[in-house]
Amino acid sequence: MTAADFEHTRIDTPLEQRDTMNFDVIIVGAGVAGLSAACRLMQQAESSGTPLSVCVLEKGAEIGAHILSGAVFDPRALNELFPDWQTLGAPLHTPVERDEFYRFDGERGQRLPDALIPPSMHNRGNYIISAGELVRWLGERAEALGVDIFPGFPAQSLLFDEKGGIAGVITGDMGVGHDGQPRATFMPGMALYARYTLFAEGSRGHLGKQLIEHFDLARDSDPQHYAIGFKELWEVPAEQHQPGLVVHGIGWSLTGKAQGGSFLYHGPDRQVMVGLIVDLNYANPWLSPFHEFQQLKHHPSIAAHLEGGQRIGFGARSITKGGYNSLPRMTFPGGLLIGCEAGTLDFSRIKGLHTAMKSGLLAADSVMEALQQEETPDTLADFSQRFEQSWLGDELRRNRNFGPALHRFGETMGGAWNWLDQKLGGRLLLLHDRTRDHEAMETADRHERIEYPRPDNRLSFDKTNSVYLSNTNHDEDQPSHLRLKDDRIPIETNLPRYAEPAQRYCPVGVYEIIEDEQGTPHFRINFQNCIHCKTCDIKDPSQNIVWTPPEGGGGPNYPRM
């Protein structure tokens, strides 16, 4: 279904026929940024005796269902939000004990001396965690503080006030058939109004994209940059489990094909987390990030940790990694962008949980101060100053050259630049990367086709097996949430020029080229497989694919990721 088809068949329920609710603050997205903001708001309301209503909308079927991260966690922001988090039972059980960094070739791994690793990559004092478990714990804290949390309710569209500011959101309609017509179970989305709305949808947020364009928030910024991050959860034999071990690597299997790096963390309960991050500025349309990850696990240095184990989880998602130079203006009339919605991840540390949490805390401080004024301002103008003067602003500012240096100089020289820049406190020449990720893709005839080995179902697996482990589910009788601006482009433009790369950059086989009996190619979208990684929305060279939220609760369900 194309975007034009969707607009034609959409059930356009008038506002006056929708149920409405009013809150002081609406937060879109129950990740660490949104829940941290909600908790801080209610803490301040309680301490000041101020009545406050806060609503959090979450598109996943339950809190944490769509949360995926490495994750090595810096507890700095958590210490601010809940200084007694240990007493409260926060799921931080495995401190980092050993920290190793390797350069891989096809046969061996060379460990790099700690003195040569950029300071931001050292992890002592951090914890190996499940980001999903942390989010569930934050959700419990938020509800205990009086926050209303609505899982399974995606925010589908924006509400504007008479001045052109954001007045709230409309949640997605339920019970719409694949033809766009109402089924017997149809229920129109609700109109939710608030004095301020915080958007914390995560990387490449559907509404965040619209806000950035509508208010021209990125006019003074470099283009945003992204990666796709893969993660698998393994249960390994007790004798090879090393709780607290953190391993990062560069090189094989991406050598010469793309930039990125691997991670392997030994968490609690005989669990090992292994993953690959692939920058989405790669040029070769024959590249398959999924197969690069599967190939990685056959490296002897990685396989030694996984042999004899069982893969128990799989997932992938986009990572917003442009850093400080790519941050949009986060303030606009009626609300804020926070967390990975804005791009607060510190890619020099491969960490975004603590930075997203801090952005949520800063947002809550701005909102609470505004709500206590006699006349609430339209725009939370003080947020920008709070951000710049905080340790979050300082951290991102000092490390802003990290990504551009790697893109410009490569892993070796870029790594050396970053090591020196960090030693000097971020004082080297300011670098920029102004090429958008999709613009970096070159035509298929400029590259040799990559033939990937078949999976052995011991260390490497196929896409079908992997999407099954992600617990992904969508009601098949609903409109596809993956929409084409022009349904002719995949066959008429992307296929002859780029061999239609959607077949390869999608990690779970959503996009296929099939031929009919006459040999005519057709573009098929298996939207039921979608794990909401957003890679198609980012990397399509024609920028023709638009990701939108499906009916509430659809998508993956990551219990321990």
Coordinates of C-alpha atoms in Angstrom, one line a residue:
M1 CA 0.0 0.0 0.0
T2 CA 1.4 3.4 -1.0
A3 CA 1.3 6.6 1.1
A4 CA -1.3 7.9 -1.4
D5 CA -3.4 4.7 -1.0
F6 CA -3.2 5.1 2.8
E7 CA -4.4 8.7 2.7
H8 CA -7.3 7.6 0.5
T9 CA -8.4 4.7 2.7
R10 CA -7.6 6.2 6.1
I11 CA -10.5 6.5 8.5
D12 CA -10.5 10.2 9.1
T13 CA -12.6 10.4 12.3
P14 CA -13.3 14.1 13.2
L15 CA -11.8 15.3 16.5
E16 CA -15.2 16.0 18.0
Q17 CA -16.1 12.3 17.6
R18 CA -12.9 11.0 19.4
D19 CA -12.7 10.4 23.1
T20 CA -10.4 13.0 24.7
M21 CA -8.3 13.2 27.8
N22 CA -6.3 16.0 29.3
F23 CA -3.0 15.9 31.2
D24 CA -0.4 18.4 32.3
V25 CA 2.3 16.4 30.5
I26 CA 2.2 13.7 27.9
I27 CA 5.3 11.6 27.2
V28 CA 5.5 9.7 24.0
G29 CA 7.6 6.6 24.5
A30 CA 8.3 4.5 27.6
G31 CA 12.0 4.1 27.2
V32 CA 14.7 5.3 29.7
A33 CA 14.3 8.9 28.6
G34 CA 10.5 9.1 28.8
L35 CA 10.3 7.1 32.1
S36 CA 13.1 9.1 33.7
A37 CA 11.3 12.3 32.8
A38 CA 8.0 11.0 34.2
C39 CA 9.6 9.9 37.5
R40 CA 11.4 13.2 38.0
L41 CA 8.3 15.1 37.3
M42 CA 6.3 13.2 39.9
Q43 CA 9.1 13.4 42.5
Q44 CA 9.2 17.2 42.1
A45 CA 5.4 17.4 42.2
E46 CA 5.4 15.4 45.5
S47 CA 8.1 17.4 47.1
S48 CA 6.5 20.8 46.1
G49 CA 2.9 19.7 46.8
T50 CA 1.9 20.5 43.2
P51 CA -0.9 18.4 41.7
L52 CA 0.3 17.0 38.4
S53 CA -1.0 14.5 35.8
V54 CA 1.5 12.7 33.7
C55 CA 0.7 10.2 30.9
V56 CA 3.2 7.9 29.1
L57 CA 2.2 6.3 25.8
E58 CA 4.1 3.2 24.7
K59 CA 3.6 1.5 21.3
G60 CA 4.9 -1.9 22.6
A61 CA 2.5 -4.5 24.0
E62 CA 4.1 -4.0 27.4
I63 CA 6.7 -1.8 29.0
G64 CA 10.1 -2.9 27.7
A65 CA 8.8 -4.9 24.7
H66 CA 10.6 -2.8 22.1
I67 CA 13.7 -2.1 24.2
L68 CA 17.0 -3.3 22.8
S69 CA 20.5 -2.3 23.8
G70 CA 24.0 -3.8 24.3
A71 CA 24.2 -2.9 27.2
V72 CA 27.0 -1.6 29.3
F73 CA 25.4 1.0 31.6
D74 CA 26.9 4.0 33.2
P75 CA 24.7 4.6 36.4
R76 CA 25.5 8.4 36.6
A77 CA 22.0 9.6 35.7
L78 CA 20.4 6.8 37.7
N79 CA 22.3 8.0 40.7
E80 CA 20.7 11.4 40.3
L81 CA 17.1 10.0 39.8
F82 CA 17.1 7.3 42.5
P83 CA 20.2 7.6 44.7
D84 CA 18.9 4.6 46.6
W85 CA 18.5 2.4 43.5
Q86 CA 20.4 -0.5 45.1
T87 CA 17.9 -0.6 48.0
L88 CA 15.0 -0.3 45.6
G89 CA 16.2 -3.3 43.6
A90 CA 17.3 -1.8 40.3
P91 CA 18.5 -4.6 38.0
L92 CA 22.2 -3.8 38.0
H93 CA 23.7 -7.0 39.1
T94 CA 26.9 -7.5 37.1
P95 CA 29.7 -4.8 37.4
V96 CA 32.3 -4.7 34.7
E97 CA 35.4 -6.7 35.9
R98 CA 37.5 -6.9 32.7
D99 CA 37.6 -4.6 29.7
E100 CA 39.3 -5.8 26.5
F101 CA 39.5 -4.3 23.0
Y102 CA 40.6 -6.3 19.9
R103 CA 41.4 -5.8 16.3
F104 CA 40.1 -8.8 14.3
D105 CA 41.3 -10.2 11.1
G106 CA 39.9 -13.4 9.5
E107 CA 41.8 -15.8 11.7
R108 CA 42.9 -14.1 14.9
G109 CA 42.3 -11.2 17.3
Q110 CA 45.0 -8.9 18.5
R111 CA 44.2 -7.3 21.8
L112 CA 45.1 -3.6 21.9
P113 CA 46.9 -2.2 25.0
D114 CA 44.6 -0.2 27.3
A115 CA 46.8 2.8 26.9
L116 CA 45.9 3.0 23.1
I117 CA 42.2 2.8 23.7
P118 CA 40.4 6.2 23.7
P119 CA 39.5 7.1 27.3
S120 CA 35.7 7.0 26.5
M121 CA 35.9 3.3 25.7
H122 CA 37.0 2.2 29.2
N123 CA 34.2 0.7 31.3
R124 CA 35.3 0.2 34.9
G125 CA 32.5 1.4 37.2
N126 CA 29.8 0.4 34.7
Y127 CA 27.4 -2.5 34.7
I128 CA 26.4 -5.2 32.2
I129 CA 22.6 -5.0 32.2
S130 CA 19.4 -5.8 30.3
A131 CA 18.0 -2.5 29.1
G132 CA 14.6 -4.1 28.9
E133 CA 14.7 -5.0 32.6
L134 CA 15.9 -1.5 33.5
V135 CA 13.0 0.0 31.6
R136 CA 10.5 -2.3 33.3
W137 CA 11.9 -1.4 36.7
L138 CA 11.6 2.3 35.8
G139 CA 8.0 1.7 34.7
E140 CA 7.3 0.2 38.1
R141 CA 8.8 3.2 39.9
A142 CA 6.8 5.6 37.6
E143 CA 3.5 3.9 38.3
A144 CA 4.3 3.9 42.1
L145 CA 4.8 7.7 41.8
G146 CA 1.4 8.1 40.1
V147 CA 2.2 8.2 36.4
D148 CA -0.4 6.8 34.0
I149 CA 1.3 4.4 31.6
F150 CA -0.6 3.1 28.5
P151 CA 1.2 0.3 26.7
G152 CA -0.1 -0.8 23.3
F153 CA -1.1 2.8 22.5
P154 CA 1.1 4.3 19.8
A155 CA 1.0 8.1 19.2
Q156 CA 0.0 8.2 15.5
S157 CA -0.3 11.9 14.8
L158 CA 0.2 15.4 16.2
L159 CA -2.3 17.9 17.6
F160 CA -1.7 21.6 17.1
D161 CA -3.1 24.5 19.0
E162 CA -4.4 27.8 17.5
K163 CA -0.9 29.3 17.6
G164 CA 0.7 26.5 15.7
G165 CA 2.3 24.8 18.8
I166 CA 1.9 21.2 19.8
A167 CA -1.2 20.6 21.9
G168 CA -0.9 16.8 22.2
V169 CA -1.2 13.7 20.1
I170 CA -3.8 11.3 18.6
T171 CA -3.3 7.6 19.3
G172 CA -3.6 5.1 16.6
D173 CA -6.9 3.7 15.4
M174 CA -7.6 0.1 16.4
G175 CA -9.5 -2.5 14.3
V176 CA -8.7 -1.2 10.8
G177 CA -8.6 -3.9 8.1
H178 CA -5.9 -4.4 5.5
D179 CA -8.0 -2.5 3.0
G180 CA -8.1 0.5 5.3
Q181 CA -11.7 0.1 6.2
P182 CA -13.1 -0.4 9.7
R183 CA -13.7 -3.9 11.0
A184 CA -16.3 -4.8 13.6
T185 CA -13.8 -4.2 16.3
F186 CA -12.9 -0.6 15.0
M187 CA -12.2 1.9 17.7
P188 CA -10.9 5.4 16.8
G189 CA -7.8 6.7 18.5
M190 CA -8.1 9.1 21.3
A191 CA -7.2 12.8 21.3
L192 CA -4.8 13.4 24.2
Y193 CA -4.1 17.0 25.2
A194 CA -1.4 18.4 27.4
R195 CA 0.3 21.7 28.3
Y196 CA 3.6 20.1 27.3
T197 CA 4.4 17.0 25.3
L198 CA 7.8 15.2 25.5
F199 CA 8.7 13.1 22.5
A200 CA 10.9 10.1 23.5
E201 CA 10.1 7.6 20.7
G202 CA 13.7 6.5 20.4
S203 CA 15.9 6.3 17.2
R204 CA 14.2 7.7 14.1
G205 CA 10.9 8.4 15.8
H206 CA 7.9 8.7 13.5
L207 CA 6.6 11.9 15.1
G208 CA 10.1 13.2 15.8
K209 CA 10.8 13.2 12.0
Q210 CA 7.7 15.3 11.5
L211 CA 8.5 17.7 14.3
I212 CA 12.1 18.3 13.0
E213 CA 10.8 19.0 9.5
H214 CA 7.7 21.1 10.6
F215 CA 9.7 23.4 13.0
D216 CA 12.9 23.2 11.0
L217 CA 14.7 22.1 14.1
A218 CA 17.8 20.7 12.2
R219 CA 18.6 23.8 10.1
D220 CA 21.8 24.6 12.1
S221 CA 22.9 21.0 12.5
D222 CA 24.9 18.4 10.5
P223 CA 22.8 15.6 9.0
Q224 CA 22.0 12.9 11.5
H225 CA 23.9 9.6 11.2
Y226 CA 22.8 6.1 12.0
A227 CA 23.9 2.5 12.4
I228 CA 22.1 -0.7 12.7
G229 CA 22.9 -2.6 15.8
F230 CA 22.4 -6.4 16.1
K231 CA 22.2 -8.3 19.4
E232 CA 21.9 -11.9 20.3
L233 CA 21.5 -13.4 23.8
W234 CA 23.2 -16.7 24.4
E235 CA 23.1 -19.1 27.3
V236 CA 26.6 -20.7 27.6
P237 CA 28.1 -23.6 29.7
A238 CA 29.0 -22.6 33.2
E239 CA 32.7 -23.4 32.7
Q240 CA 33.1 -20.8 30.0
H241 CA 31.0 -18.1 31.6
Q242 CA 33.0 -15.0 32.8
P243 CA 30.6 -12.6 34.5
G244 CA 31.7 -9.0 34.1
L245 CA 33.9 -9.5 31.0
V246 CA 33.5 -6.8 28.3
V247 CA 35.0 -7.3 24.8
H248 CA 34.8 -4.8 22.0
G249 CA 36.3 -5.3 18.5
I250 CA 36.9 -3.7 15.1
G251 CA 37.9 -5.1 11.8
W252 CA 36.7 -8.5 10.5
S253 CA 34.1 -9.2 9.3
L254 CA 33.4 -5.6 8.1
T255 CA 37.0 -5.0 6.9
G256 CA 36.9 -3.0 3.7
K257 CA 33.1 -3.2 3.4
A258 CA 31.7 -0.9 6.1
Q259 CA 32.6 0.8 9.3
G260 CA 31.4 -0.5 12.7
G261 CA 32.4 -2.8 15.5
S262 CA 31.4 -5.7 17.6
F263 CA 30.7 -6.3 21.3
L264 CA 30.5 -9.3 23.6
Y265 CA 29.4 -9.0 27.2
H266 CA 29.2 -11.7 29.9
G267 CA 26.2 -10.9 32.0
P268 CA 24.5 -12.7 34.8
D269 CA 23.0 -16.3 34.8
R270 CA 25.4 -17.8 32.2
Q271 CA 24.2 -15.2 29.7
V272 CA 26.5 -13.8 26.9
M273 CA 25.4 -10.8 24.8
V274 CA 27.0 -10.6 21.4
G275 CA 26.4 -8.1 18.7
L276 CA 27.6 -6.1 15.7
I277 CA 27.1 -2.4 14.9
V278 CA 27.2 -1.5 11.2
D279 CA 27.3 2.2 10.2
L280 CA 24.6 3.0 7.7
N281 CA 26.9 5.1 5.6
Y282 CA 28.2 2.1 3.7
A283 CA 28.5 2.3 -0.1
N284 CA 28.1 -1.3 -1.3
P285 CA 24.5 -2.1 -2.0
W286 CA 25.3 -5.8 -2.0
L287 CA 26.2 -5.7 1.7
S288 CA 23.9 -7.5 4.1
P289 CA 24.5 -6.3 7.7
F290 CA 22.6 -9.3 9.0
H291 CA 24.9 -11.8 7.3
E292 CA 28.0 -9.8 8.4
F293 CA 26.8 -10.3 12.0
Q294 CA 26.3 -14.0 11.4
Q295 CA 29.7 -14.3 9.9
L296 CA 31.3 -12.5 12.8
K297 CA 30.4 -15.3 15.2
H298 CA 32.6 -17.7 13.3
H299 CA 35.7 -15.8 14.2
P300 CA 37.7 -18.0 16.6
S301 CA 37.9 -15.2 19.2
I302 CA 34.1 -14.8 19.3
A303 CA 33.2 -18.5 18.8
A304 CA 35.2 -19.5 21.8
H305 CA 32.7 -17.7 24.0
L306 CA 29.6 -19.2 22.3
E307 CA 30.6 -22.8 21.5
G308 CA 28.3 -25.3 23.2
G309 CA 25.8 -22.5 24.1
Q310 CA 22.3 -21.9 22.9
R311 CA 21.0 -18.8 21.2
I312 CA 17.9 -17.6 23.2
G313 CA 17.3 -14.1 21.8
F314 CA 17.7 -12.0 18.7
G315 CA 17.0 -8.4 17.8
A316 CA 18.1 -5.4 15.8
R317 CA 17.4 -1.7 15.8
S318 CA 18.8 1.6 14.5
I319 CA 21.2 3.7 16.5
T320 CA 21.2 7.4 16.3
K321 CA 24.9 8.2 16.4
G322 CA 25.6 11.6 14.8
G323 CA 26.4 13.1 18.2
Y324 CA 26.7 16.7 19.3
N325 CA 27.2 18.1 15.7
S326 CA 23.9 16.5 14.5
L327 CA 21.7 17.4 17.4
P328 CA 18.6 19.3 16.3
R329 CA 17.2 22.1 18.3
M330 CA 15.2 20.2 20.9
T331 CA 12.7 22.9 21.9
F332 CA 9.5 23.9 20.0
P333 CA 6.2 25.4 21.1
G334 CA 4.4 22.9 23.3
G335 CA 7.2 20.4 23.8
L336 CA 10.6 18.8 23.6
L337 CA 12.6 16.1 21.8
I338 CA 14.5 14.0 24.3
G339 CA 16.8 10.9 24.3
C340 CA 17.5 9.1 21.1
E341 CA 14.6 10.9 19.5
A342 CA 17.0 13.9 19.5
G343 CA 20.2 11.9 19.2
T344 CA 21.8 12.2 22.6
L345 CA 23.7 8.9 22.4
D346 CA 27.5 9.2 23.0
F347 CA 28.8 7.0 20.2
S348 CA 32.4 7.5 21.4
R349 CA 31.3 5.3 24.4
I350 CA 28.7 3.2 22.5
K351 CA 26.3 4.3 25.3
G352 CA 23.0 6.0 25.1
L353 CA 21.1 4.9 28.2
H354 CA 22.7 7.3 30.7
T355 CA 22.5 10.2 28.3
A356 CA 18.9 9.6 27.4
M357 CA 18.0 9.4 31.1
K358 CA 19.8 12.7 31.8
S359 CA 18.0 14.4 28.9
G360 CA 14.7 13.2 30.5
L361 CA 15.8 14.6 33.9
L362 CA 16.7 18.0 32.3
A363 CA 13.3 18.0 30.4
A364 CA 11.4 17.4 33.6
D365 CA 13.2 20.2 35.4
S366 CA 12.3 22.7 32.6
V367 CA 8.7 21.5 32.5
M368 CA 8.2 21.7 36.2
E369 CA 9.6 25.2 36.4
A370 CA 7.4 26.3 33.6
L371 CA 4.2 24.8 35.1
Q372 CA 4.8 26.6 38.3
Q373 CA 4.9 30.0 36.6
E374 CA 1.8 32.2 36.7
E375 CA 1.6 32.1 32.9
T376 CA 3.2 29.0 31.4
P377 CA 5.5 29.8 28.4
D378 CA 4.7 28.3 25.0
T379 CA 8.3 27.2 24.5
L380 CA 10.6 25.7 27.2
A381 CA 13.4 28.0 26.1
D382 CA 15.5 27.4 29.2
F383 CA 16.0 23.7 28.3
S384 CA 18.8 24.5 25.8
Q385 CA 20.8 26.3 28.5
R386 CA 20.2 23.5 31.0
F387 CA 21.4 21.0 28.4
E388 CA 24.6 22.9 27.5
Q389 CA 25.5 23.5 31.1
S390 CA 25.0 19.9 32.2
W391 CA 27.4 17.1 32.2
L392 CA 25.5 15.6 29.3
G393 CA 26.1 18.7 27.1
D394 CA 29.8 18.6 28.2
E395 CA 30.2 14.9 27.4
L396 CA 28.7 15.1 24.0
R397 CA 30.5 18.3 23.1
R398 CA 33.9 16.9 24.1
N399 CA 33.4 13.8 22.0
R400 CA 31.7 15.4 19.0
N401 CA 34.6 14.6 16.6
F402 CA 34.5 10.9 17.2
G403 CA 32.1 9.8 14.4
P404 CA 33.3 12.3 11.8
A405 CA 37.0 11.3 12.4
L406 CA 36.2 7.7 11.8
H407 CA 34.2 8.5 8.7
R408 CA 36.9 10.8 7.3
F409 CA 40.1 9.0 8.3
G410 CA 39.1 5.4 8.7
E411 CA 39.4 3.2 11.8
T412 CA 43.2 3.4 12.3
M413 CA 43.9 7.1 11.7
G414 CA 40.4 8.1 13.0
G415 CA 41.0 6.1 16.1
A416 CA 44.4 7.9 16.6
W417 CA 42.7 11.3 16.1
N418 CA 40.1 10.4 18.6
W419 CA 42.6 9.2 21.2
L420 CA 44.5 12.5 21.0
D421 CA 41.3 14.6 20.8
Q422 CA 40.0 13.0 24.0
K423 CA 43.3 13.4 25.8
L424 CA 43.1 17.1 24.9
G425 CA 39.6 17.4 26.1
G426 CA 38.0 17.7 22.6
R427 CA 40.2 20.7 21.5
L428 CA 41.3 19.5 18.1
L429 CA 40.0 21.0 14.9
L430 CA 36.2 20.6 14.7
L431 CA 35.2 17.9 12.1
H432 CA 32.0 17.5 10.2
D433 CA 30.3 14.8 8.2
R434 CA 27.6 16.3 6.0
T435 CA 26.9 13.4 3.7
R436 CA 23.6 11.7 4.6
D437 CA 23.8 8.0 5.1
H438 CA 21.5 7.1 2.2
E439 CA 23.5 9.4 -0.1
A440 CA 26.6 7.3 0.5
M441 CA 25.2 4.2 -1.4
E442 CA 26.7 3.6 -4.8
T443 CA 25.2 1.8 -7.8
A444 CA 25.5 -2.0 -7.9
D445 CA 27.6 -2.1 -11.0
R446 CA 30.5 -0.4 -9.0
H447 CA 30.7 -3.3 -6.6
E448 CA 31.3 -7.0 -6.7
R449 CA 28.3 -9.0 -5.4
I450 CA 29.0 -10.5 -1.9
E451 CA 28.2 -14.2 -1.6
Y452 CA 27.7 -15.1 2.1
P453 CA 28.2 -18.6 3.4
R454 CA 25.1 -20.6 4.4
P455 CA 24.4 -20.7 8.1
D456 CA 25.5 -23.7 10.1
N457 CA 22.6 -23.5 12.7
R458 CA 25.2 -23.8 15.4
L459 CA 26.8 -20.3 15.4
S460 CA 25.1 -18.7 12.5
F461 CA 21.4 -18.7 11.5
D462 CA 19.0 -17.5 8.8
K463 CA 16.6 -14.6 9.0
T464 CA 13.5 -16.7 9.5
N465 CA 14.9 -18.5 12.5
S466 CA 16.1 -15.1 13.9
V467 CA 12.8 -13.2 13.5
Y468 CA 11.1 -16.1 15.3
L469 CA 13.4 -15.5 18.3
S470 CA 12.4 -11.8 18.4
N471 CA 8.8 -12.8 19.2
T472 CA 7.5 -10.5 16.5
N473 CA 3.8 -10.4 15.9
H474 CA 1.5 -8.1 13.8
D475 CA -2.2 -8.6 13.1
E476 CA -2.1 -9.5 9.4
D477 CA -5.5 -7.9 8.8
Q478 CA -4.3 -4.3 9.1
P479 CA -2.8 -1.8 6.6
S480 CA 0.9 -2.2 6.2
H481 CA 2.8 0.2 8.5
L482 CA 5.6 0.3 5.9
R483 CA 4.5 2.7 3.2
L484 CA 5.9 3.7 -0.1
K485 CA 5.8 7.3 -1.3
D486 CA 5.8 5.9 -4.9
D487 CA 5.2 2.2 -5.4
R488 CA 7.0 2.3 -8.8
I489 CA 10.4 3.2 -7.4
P490 CA 11.5 -0.2 -6.1
I491 CA 11.3 -1.8 -9.5
E492 CA 11.9 1.1 -11.8
T493 CA 14.7 2.8 -9.9
N494 CA 16.1 0.9 -7.0
L495 CA 16.3 -2.5 -8.8
P496 CA 18.3 -1.5 -11.9
R497 CA 20.5 1.0 -10.1
Y498 CA 21.1 -0.6 -6.7
A499 CA 19.8 -4.2 -7.1
E500 CA 17.1 -3.2 -4.7
P501 CA 19.1 -3.1 -1.5
A502 CA 16.1 -3.4 0.8
Q503 CA 16.3 -7.1 0.3
R504 CA 19.7 -7.0 2.1
Y505 CA 19.7 -4.1 4.5
C506 CA 16.5 -5.3 6.2
P507 CA 17.6 -7.8 8.9
V508 CA 14.4 -10.0 8.8
G509 CA 13.4 -10.4 5.2
V510 CA 10.5 -7.8 5.1
Y511 CA 11.3 -6.8 1.5
E512 CA 11.5 -9.2 -1.4
I513 CA 11.7 -9.1 -5.2
I514 CA 9.6 -11.9 -6.7
E515 CA 8.8 -12.7 -10.3
D516 CA 5.5 -13.7 -11.8
E517 CA 5.0 -16.5 -14.4
Q518 CA 6.1 -14.1 -17.1
G519 CA 9.3 -13.2 -15.3
T520 CA 8.1 -9.7 -14.3
P521 CA 9.6 -8.5 -11.0
H522 CA 7.4 -7.3 -8.2
F523 CA 8.2 -5.7 -4.9
R524 CA 6.7 -7.5 -1.9
I525 CA 6.5 -6.2 1.7
N526 CA 6.1 -8.8 4.4
F527 CA 5.3 -6.3 7.1
Q528 CA 4.4 -9.0 9.6
N529 CA 8.2 -9.7 10.0
C530 CA 9.1 -6.1 10.8
I531 CA 11.0 -5.7 14.1
H532 CA 10.9 -1.9 14.0
C533 CA 14.6 -1.3 13.4
K534 CA 13.8 1.6 11.1
T535 CA 16.8 0.8 8.8
C536 CA 14.6 0.9 5.7
D537 CA 13.4 4.4 6.6
I538 CA 17.0 5.5 6.9
K539 CA 19.0 3.7 4.2
D540 CA 16.6 3.5 1.2
P541 CA 18.6 5.3 -1.5
S542 CA 15.5 6.9 -2.9
Q543 CA 14.1 7.8 0.5
N544 CA 10.8 6.1 -0.6
I545 CA 10.0 3.9 2.4
V546 CA 8.2 5.5 5.4
W547 CA 8.0 3.6 8.7
T548 CA 4.9 4.3 10.8
P549 CA 3.6 2.7 14.0
P550 CA 1.4 -0.3 13.4
E551 CA -1.7 -1.1 15.4
G552 CA -1.0 -0.9 19.1
G553 CA 1.1 -3.7 20.5
G554 CA 2.5 -4.9 17.2
G555 CA 6.2 -5.7 16.7
P556 CA 8.8 -7.5 18.6
N557 CA 8.7 -8.5 22.2
Y558 CA 12.1 -8.6 23.8
P559 CA 11.8 -10.1 27.3
R560 CA 15.5 -9.9 28.3
M561 CA 17.2 -7.7 25.7

